[in-house]
Tab-separated table of C-alpha atoms in Angstrom:
chain	number	residue	atom	x	y	z
A	119	MET	CA	-15.216	46.600	14.715
A	120	ALA	CA	-17.185	47.804	11.735
A	121	ALA	CA	-15.587	50.428	9.529
A	122	ALA	CA	-18.629	52.670	9.815
A	123	THR	CA	-18.288	52.670	13.593
A	124	LEU	CA	-14.659	53.738	13.377
A	125	VAL	CA	-15.357	56.579	10.994
A	126	SER	CA	-18.225	57.903	13.073
A	127	ALA	CA	-16.141	57.813	16.244
A	128	TRP	CA	-12.834	59.129	14.926
A	129	GLY	CA	-13.515	60.491	11.453
A	130	PRO	CA	-11.896	59.102	8.270
A	131	LEU	CA	-8.321	57.965	8.446
A	132	ARG	CA	-5.782	60.450	7.168
A	133	PRO	CA	-2.697	58.649	5.856
A	134	GLY	CA	0.678	60.041	6.831
A	135	VAL	CA	1.256	63.313	8.607
A	136	PRO	CA	-1.813	65.635	8.644
A	137	GLY	CA	-1.557	68.152	5.822
A	138	LEU	CA	1.780	66.782	4.619
A	139	CYS	CA	0.781	66.883	0.952
A	140	ARG	CA	-0.774	70.333	1.144
A	141	CYS	CA	2.326	72.291	2.026
A	142	ARG	CA	5.885	71.500	1.030
A	143	PRO	CA	8.637	72.617	3.424
A	144	PRO	CA	11.457	74.817	2.154
A	145	ARG	CA	14.220	73.287	0.058
A	146	GLY	CA	16.731	71.438	2.197
A	147	LEU	CA	14.357	70.772	5.108
A	148	TRP	CA	13.957	67.102	4.263
A	149	ALA	CA	17.696	66.448	4.320
A	150	HIS	CA	18.112	68.426	7.551
A	151	ALA	CA	15.398	66.433	9.278
A	152	TRP	CA	17.122	63.181	8.452
A	153	ARG	CA	20.279	64.443	10.175
A	154	LEU	CA	18.584	64.321	13.564
A	155	PRO	CA	20.562	62.080	15.942
A	156	GLU	CA	19.864	58.379	15.788
A	157	PRO	CA	18.764	56.082	18.622
A	158	ALA	CA	21.157	54.727	21.207
A	159	GLY	CA	23.377	52.035	19.793
A	160	SER	CA	23.821	53.812	16.475
A	161	GLY	CA	27.391	54.732	17.403
A	162	ARG	CA	26.841	58.458	16.834
A	163	SER	CA	27.968	60.924	19.482
A	164	VAL	CA	25.599	63.303	21.263
A	165	THR	CA	28.324	65.926	21.531
A	166	ALA	CA	27.102	67.553	18.332
A	167	VAL	CA	23.661	67.954	19.881
A	168	SER	CA	24.900	69.430	23.139
A	169	GLY	CA	27.628	71.586	21.706
A	170	PRO	CA	31.375	71.494	22.373
A	171	GLY	CA	30.932	73.021	25.844
A	172	ALA	CA	28.528	70.386	27.093
A	173	SER	CA	29.171	69.137	30.613
A	174	GLY	CA	29.368	65.522	31.707
A	175	THR	CA	26.045	65.810	33.538
A	176	ASP	CA	24.408	67.238	30.432
A	177	LEU	CA	25.671	64.344	28.304
A	178	TYR	CA	24.468	61.876	30.935
A	179	CYS	CA	20.907	63.218	30.606
A	180	LEU	CA	21.123	63.035	26.812
A	181	GLU	CA	22.238	59.419	26.862
A	182	LEU	CA	19.579	58.488	29.421
A	183	LEU	CA	16.869	59.910	27.174
A	184	ARG	CA	18.268	58.281	24.040
A	185	LYS	CA	18.070	54.913	25.740
A	186	ARG	CA	14.889	55.251	27.805
A	187	ASP	CA	12.701	57.932	26.207
A	188	TYR	CA	13.696	58.255	22.575
A	189	GLU	CA	10.488	60.027	21.551
A	190	GLY	CA	10.986	62.597	24.308
A	191	TYR	CA	14.605	62.938	23.250
A	192	LEU	CA	13.618	63.755	19.663
A	193	CYS	CA	11.000	66.266	20.814
A	194	SER	CA	13.514	68.007	23.089
A	195	LEU	CA	15.976	68.402	20.205
A	196	LEU	CA	13.482	70.736	18.534
A	197	PHE	CA	13.271	73.110	21.498
A	198	PRO	CA	14.831	76.589	21.255
A	199	ALA	CA	18.545	76.421	22.050
A	200	GLU	CA	18.170	78.371	25.297
A	201	SER	CA	15.592	75.855	26.611
A	202	ARG	CA	16.964	72.593	25.255
A	203	SER	CA	19.279	71.544	28.093
A	204	SER	CA	16.558	72.254	30.657
A	205	ALA	CA	14.074	70.162	28.669
A	206	PHE	CA	16.587	67.300	28.641
A	207	ALA	CA	17.059	67.618	32.404
A	208	LEU	CA	13.328	67.609	33.098
A	209	ARG	CA	12.687	64.559	30.941
A	210	ALA	CA	15.672	62.765	32.444
A	211	PHE	CA	14.188	63.411	35.883
A	212	ASN	CA	10.936	61.863	34.668
A	213	VAL	CA	12.782	58.822	33.311
A	214	GLU	CA	14.585	58.311	36.627
A	215	LEU	CA	11.229	58.190	38.418
A	216	ALA	CA	9.453	56.113	35.774
A	217	GLN	CA	12.021	53.328	35.793
A	218	VAL	CA	11.951	52.847	39.577
A	219	LYS	CA	8.894	50.585	39.501
A	220	ASP	CA	10.378	48.099	37.030
A	221	SER	CA	13.898	48.168	38.439
A	222	VAL	CA	13.160	47.116	42.025
A	223	SER	CA	12.105	43.737	43.345
A	224	GLU	CA	10.512	45.063	46.538
A	225	LYS	CA	8.219	48.012	47.121
A	226	THR	CA	10.316	49.114	50.109
A	227	ILE	CA	13.327	49.704	47.862
A	228	GLY	CA	11.138	51.697	45.473
A	229	LEU	CA	9.892	53.847	48.365
A	230	MET	CA	13.500	54.519	49.398
A	231	ARG	CA	14.342	55.714	45.879
A	232	MET	CA	11.308	57.972	45.806
A	233	GLN	CA	12.354	59.381	49.179
A	234	PHE	CA	15.782	60.118	47.699
A	235	TRP	CA	14.168	62.168	44.924
A	236	LYS	CA	11.914	64.017	47.371
A	237	LYS	CA	14.940	65.030	49.405
A	238	THR	CA	16.812	65.836	46.194
A	239	VAL	CA	14.103	68.280	45.102
A	240	ASP	CA	14.111	69.882	48.563
A	241	ASP	CA	17.902	70.228	48.360
A	242	ILE	CA	17.692	71.662	44.843
A	243	TYR	CA	15.484	74.486	46.085
A	244	CYS	CA	18.016	75.093	48.880
A	245	ASP	CA	20.786	75.373	46.255
A	246	SER	CA	22.402	72.193	47.541
A	247	PRO	CA	21.794	69.450	44.954
A	248	PRO	CA	23.418	66.036	45.481
A	249	HIS	CA	26.268	64.954	43.214
A	250	GLN	CA	23.995	63.059	40.844
A	251	PRO	CA	23.976	64.036	37.133
A	252	VAL	CA	20.208	64.417	36.704
A	253	ALA	CA	19.888	66.263	40.020
A	254	ILE	CA	22.608	68.736	39.019
A	255	GLU	CA	21.021	69.409	35.617
A	256	LEU	CA	17.582	69.752	37.197
A	257	TRP	CA	19.012	72.262	39.675
A	258	LYS	CA	20.377	74.298	36.759
A	259	ALA	CA	16.930	74.220	35.102
A	260	VAL	CA	15.198	75.310	38.308
A	261	LYS	CA	17.620	78.212	38.718
A	262	ARG	CA	17.371	79.208	35.071
A	263	HIS	CA	13.577	79.111	34.736
A	264	ASN	CA	12.308	79.354	38.323
A	265	LEU	CA	10.399	76.076	37.982
A	266	THR	CA	7.475	75.427	40.314
A	267	LYS	CA	8.437	72.971	43.051
A	268	ARG	CA	4.838	71.778	43.482
A	269	TRP	CA	4.760	70.151	40.039
A	270	LEU	CA	8.015	68.270	40.656
A	271	MET	CA	6.754	66.974	43.994
A	272	LYS	CA	3.412	65.997	42.493
A	273	ILE	CA	5.156	63.797	39.926
A	274	ILE	CA	7.159	62.045	42.648
A	275	ASP	CA	4.129	61.573	44.931
A	276	GLU	CA	2.029	60.080	42.146
A	277	ARG	CA	4.807	57.755	40.983
A	278	GLU	CA	5.224	56.646	44.588
A	279	LYS	CA	1.531	55.778	44.919
A	280	ASN	CA	1.787	53.807	41.674
A	281	LEU	CA	4.431	51.433	43.035
A	282	ASP	CA	1.624	49.027	43.969
A	283	ASP	CA	0.969	46.434	41.261
A	284	LYS	CA	-2.742	47.171	41.031
A	285	ALA	CA	-4.931	47.780	38.002
A	286	TYR	CA	-6.646	51.142	37.751
A	287	ARG	CA	-10.182	50.894	39.132
A	288	ASN	CA	-11.577	53.067	36.362
A	289	ILE	CA	-10.529	55.313	33.499
A	290	GLN	CA	-10.816	58.371	35.764
A	291	GLU	CA	-8.161	56.938	38.077
A	292	LEU	CA	-5.832	56.451	35.110
A	293	GLU	CA	-6.527	60.010	33.954
A	294	ASN	CA	-5.812	61.377	37.440
A	295	TYR	CA	-2.492	59.538	37.425
A	296	ALA	CA	-1.701	60.956	33.970
A	297	GLU	CA	-2.698	64.468	35.072
A	298	ASN	CA	-0.370	64.340	38.078
A	299	THR	CA	2.564	62.904	36.112
A	300	GLN	CA	2.432	63.614	32.369
A	301	SER	CA	0.451	66.856	32.575
A	302	SER	CA	2.590	68.136	35.468
A	303	LEU	CA	5.645	67.440	33.312
A	304	LEU	CA	4.090	69.548	30.544
A	305	TYR	CA	3.289	72.411	32.943
A	306	LEU	CA	6.976	72.471	33.868
A	307	THR	CA	7.946	72.295	30.205
A	308	LEU	CA	5.797	75.347	29.512
A	309	GLU	CA	7.628	77.176	32.307
A	310	ILE	CA	10.935	76.270	30.635
A	311	LEU	CA	9.611	77.894	27.458
A	312	GLY	CA	8.551	80.976	29.431
A	313	ILE	CA	4.830	80.369	28.861
A	314	LYS	CA	2.185	81.353	31.391
A	315	ASP	CA	-1.102	80.952	29.585
A	316	LEU	CA	-4.427	79.416	30.641
A	317	HIS	CA	-5.180	77.984	27.191
A	318	ALA	CA	-1.745	76.363	27.023
A	319	ASP	CA	-2.374	74.836	30.466
A	320	HIS	CA	-5.715	73.406	29.315
A	321	ALA	CA	-4.058	71.888	26.243
A	322	ALA	CA	-1.258	70.463	28.403
A	323	SER	CA	-3.798	68.847	30.723
A	324	HIS	CA	-5.541	67.020	27.872
A	325	ILE	CA	-2.295	66.028	26.118
A	326	GLY	CA	-0.923	64.657	29.379
A	327	LYS	CA	-4.034	62.530	29.872
A	328	ALA	CA	-3.829	61.264	26.299
A	329	GLN	CA	-0.163	60.416	26.891
A	330	GLY	CA	-1.035	58.490	30.052
A	331	ILE	CA	-3.716	56.423	28.335
A	332	VAL	CA	-1.552	55.657	25.299
A	333	THR	CA	1.381	54.709	27.525
A	334	CYS	CA	-0.875	52.300	29.409
A	335	LEU	CA	-1.962	50.710	26.132
A	336	ARG	CA	1.533	50.518	24.665
A	337	ALA	CA	2.907	48.903	27.815
A	338	THR	CA	0.198	46.225	27.979
A	339	PRO	CA	2.144	43.543	26.019
A	340	TYR	CA	5.234	44.167	28.174
A	341	HIS	CA	3.254	44.046	31.414
A	342	GLY	CA	1.439	40.933	30.197
A	343	SER	CA	4.766	39.170	29.714
A	344	ARG	CA	5.370	39.792	33.418
A	345	ARG	CA	1.894	38.556	34.397
A	346	ARG	CA	0.596	42.052	35.109
A	347	VAL	CA	-2.423	43.924	33.761
A	348	PHE	CA	-3.076	47.574	34.619
A	349	LEU	CA	-5.965	48.401	32.269
A	350	PRO	CA	-8.974	50.057	33.987
A	351	MET	CA	-11.182	47.449	35.619
A	352	ASP	CA	-14.454	49.280	34.927
A	353	ILE	CA	-13.950	49.113	31.139
A	354	CYS	CA	-12.886	45.462	31.330
A	355	MET	CA	-15.977	44.598	33.384
A	356	LEU	CA	-18.204	46.548	30.987
A	357	HIS	CA	-17.123	44.250	28.140
A	358	GLY	CA	-16.914	41.069	30.214
A	359	VAL	CA	-13.130	40.815	29.885
A	360	SER	CA	-10.859	39.396	32.588
A	361	GLN	CA	-7.176	40.031	33.211
A	362	GLU	CA	-6.522	36.459	32.111
A	363	ASP	CA	-7.849	37.330	28.639
A	364	PHE	CA	-5.033	39.863	28.249
A	365	LEU	CA	-2.457	37.477	29.712
A	366	ARG	CA	-3.503	34.899	27.093
A	367	LYS	CA	-3.275	37.589	24.392
A	368	SER	CA	-6.872	36.933	23.428
A	369	GLN	CA	-8.076	38.529	20.192
A	370	ASP	CA	-11.770	38.260	20.997
A	371	LYS	CA	-13.995	41.158	20.007
A	372	ASN	CA	-14.613	41.995	23.679
A	373	VAL	CA	-10.889	42.457	24.277
A	374	ARG	CA	-10.629	44.719	21.235
A	375	ASP	CA	-13.613	46.699	22.504
A	376	VAL	CA	-11.749	47.459	25.749
A	377	VAL	CA	-8.796	48.754	23.720
A	378	TYR	CA	-11.146	50.688	21.428
A	379	ASP	CA	-12.778	52.467	24.385
A	380	MET	CA	-9.421	53.496	25.821
A	381	ALA	CA	-7.982	54.584	22.472
A	382	SER	CA	-11.140	56.604	21.804
A	383	GLN	CA	-10.729	58.400	25.137
A	384	ALA	CA	-7.113	59.264	24.293
A	385	HIS	CA	-8.213	60.499	20.857
A	386	LEU	CA	-10.879	62.652	22.493
A	387	HIS	CA	-8.283	64.294	24.747
A	388	LEU	CA	-6.111	65.081	21.714
A	389	LYS	CA	-9.123	66.583	19.986
A	390	HIS	CA	-9.878	68.770	23.016
A	391	ALA	CA	-6.234	69.877	23.237
A	392	ARG	CA	-6.236	70.906	19.592
A	393	SER	CA	-9.433	72.891	20.034
A	394	PHE	CA	-7.273	75.472	21.867
A	395	HIS	CA	-4.813	75.661	18.963
A	396	LYS	CA	-5.661	79.212	17.899
A	397	SER	CA	-5.499	80.514	21.480
A	398	VAL	CA	-2.247	78.853	22.547
A	399	PRO	CA	0.920	80.976	22.088
A	400	VAL	CA	3.113	79.684	19.256
A	401	LYS	CA	6.075	79.613	21.663
A	402	ALA	CA	4.293	76.821	23.568
A	403	PHE	CA	4.050	74.450	20.594
A	404	PRO	CA	7.423	72.687	21.160
A	405	ALA	CA	6.072	71.418	24.495
A	406	PHE	CA	3.292	69.610	22.646
A	407	LEU	CA	5.291	67.878	19.905
A	408	GLN	CA	4.657	64.517	21.583
A	409	THR	CA	1.180	64.588	20.014
A	410	VAL	CA	2.882	63.394	16.795
A	411	ALA	CA	3.875	60.074	18.387
A	412	LEU	CA	0.515	59.773	20.166
A	413	GLU	CA	-1.460	60.224	16.974
A	414	ASP	CA	0.843	57.820	15.149
A	415	TYR	CA	0.119	55.066	17.688
A	416	LEU	CA	-3.624	55.712	17.693
A	417	LYS	CA	-3.738	55.489	13.894
A	418	LYS	CA	-1.734	52.279	13.886
A	419	ILE	CA	-3.914	50.593	16.498
A	420	GLN	CA	-7.005	51.614	14.550
A	421	GLN	CA	-5.575	50.126	11.373
A	422	VAL	CA	-5.052	46.732	13.079
A	423	ASP	CA	-8.622	46.795	14.445
A	424	PHE	CA	-7.471	47.460	18.022
A	425	ASP	CA	-5.428	44.288	18.333
A	426	ILE	CA	-3.136	45.516	21.092
A	427	PHE	CA	-0.732	42.602	20.573
A	428	HIS	CA	-0.251	43.128	16.830
A	429	PRO	CA	3.492	42.984	15.948
A	430	SER	CA	3.342	46.223	13.945
A	431	LEU	CA	2.608	48.175	17.145
A	432	GLN	CA	5.973	47.127	18.589
A	433	GLN	CA	7.952	48.448	15.612
A	434	LYS	CA	9.716	51.800	15.863
A	435	ASN	CA	8.467	54.490	13.517
A	436	THR	CA	11.547	55.351	11.462
A	437	LEU	CA	9.757	58.398	10.010
A	438	LEU	CA	9.151	59.942	13.443
A	439	PRO	CA	12.159	62.331	13.303
A	440	LEU	CA	10.938	63.677	9.960
A	441	SER	CA	7.323	63.931	11.144
A	442	LEU	CA	8.383	65.827	14.258
A	443	TYR	CA	10.549	68.208	12.255
A	444	ILE	CA	7.739	68.975	9.818
A	445	GLN	CA	5.231	69.485	12.637
A	446	SER	CA	7.670	71.837	14.337
A	447	TRP	CA	8.236	73.785	11.105
A	448	ARG	CA	4.491	74.063	10.496
A	449	LYS	CA	3.915	75.426	14.024
A	450	ARG	CA	1.273	72.852	14.883
A	451	TYR	CA	0.610	70.269	17.553
């Protein structure tokens, strides 16, 4: 892909965190950011994060996020104290649903697990949650913030439909899936923060779609190793690329063009979300901290000329905790 094409589509690359060199945080901020908890396996306890009065169910959600959704875990740490445990519970609920597809060998078993979560949500709203750690914490969050049941059910329904091992027919189908899962999760997160704002909802919709597209791209090497390809068929057909090309880890220009088109769509959603920046309440910004990780991936994949299998894309960004802390301090998303 020619450099001129990249610049015209995305604008010039900005190294590092946007605006990092223009404004220095207060003294001591750098050291504080590096004291954020480390990933699972580091040997550090999460008790310090939860507080001395943390319950066993609360710690269960923390550990689940540390192991399965580390980026979401870091983002949740930067929530206001009164909202943090609810944010952990909501993301843990999302992790429980997300890992169903890869943890079952038969669709029937996956459907049974989804049915369990449907009944669990019904029971939560009847003040009778099952004795399951995530369910108990989610019940507390629902009671505390009066969360909308419709969004929880929409996430489950969409995850259930996605149990089939089928590629998305087009980019719109992928975006609809992202809207009903990732964006719904953000709508609930806004409710946890006490935000009811149309502009914040619009931003959440676009960020959720960007998250869905980026997640699809990031998971492509993993899915390929299991002989699966979920990238939108319409974009693949447009560039004359078959699923076998991705299974063979082809680096042909046509394969990179498919990735470029998808990454560009995700970038466009981020751009739209940020166009509401001045109208979105500042209290809503913690819900959108995941844009830091999204932008980081999109920059990296651009730098390797959209080679989705490049080893650098599989490496964890060790500067992410610092980047998130700075973005939170600067009140941006």
